[in-house]
Amino acid sequence: QVPLVESGGGLVQTGGSLKLSCGASRIGINFNINAMAYYRQAPGKARELVAAAFNDGRTNYADFVKGRFTISRDNLQNTMYLQMNSLQPEDTAVYYCNADLGWKNYWGKGTLVTVSS
């Protein structure tokens, strides 16, 4: 059993939508998760922050997804969602879920998002 369970990736056409989810119940049942975030890594590129959601309700977005992606958290279920709209080919990447406990970080295995032109 893995700490973070990701789902929702797949193939979509340009302009389409996908919703990613990340379950952290195995972590959250024992520890307070300060922040959850999605990162992505495209082939040949460094991993980059996409969006983050904090315990106090704040959210943070990379400029390249502002207005298109929405991050949300269900703190009772310890689940995070990333609604991705108006997807573009440059959004093609492996998307990784991250849970930040402050003293420890957990990473998901990643889910592939492919946007065809």
Short mmCIF file of C-alpha atoms in Angstrom, two decimals, residues 9-14 18 84 87-89 91-95 111-117:
data_model
loop_
_atom_site.label_atom_id
_atom_site.label_comp_id
_atom_site.label_asym_id
_atom_site.label_seq_id
_atom_site.Cartn_x
_atom_site.Cartn_y
_atom_site.Cartn_z
CA GLY A 9 -4.51 10.86 -16.12
CA GLY A 10 -5.02 9.94 -19.74
CA LEU A 11 -5.16 11.13 -23.32
CA VAL A 12 -7.18 14.19 -24.29
CA GLN A 13 -7.39 16.46 -27.30
CA THR A 14 -6.33 20.09 -27.27
CA LEU A 18 -9.17 16.11 -17.23
CA MET A 84 -7.56 20.88 -15.76
CA LEU A 87 -5.49 21.64 -22.02
CA GLN A 88 -2.71 22.32 -24.48
CA PRO A 89 -0.04 20.04 -25.94
CA ASP A 91 0.65 20.44 -20.71
CA THR A 92 1.74 16.93 -21.66
CA ALA A 93 3.72 15.56 -18.73
CA VAL A 94 3.75 13.15 -15.84
CA TYR A 95 1.86 14.78 -12.99
CA THR A 111 0.10 9.87 -13.65
CA LEU A 112 0.63 10.59 -17.35
CA VAL A 113 -1.35 13.33 -19.05
CA THR A 114 -1.07 13.45 -22.84
CA VAL A 115 -2.64 16.26 -24.84
CA SER A 116 -2.85 15.63 -28.56
CA SER A 117 -2.81 18.46 -31.07
#
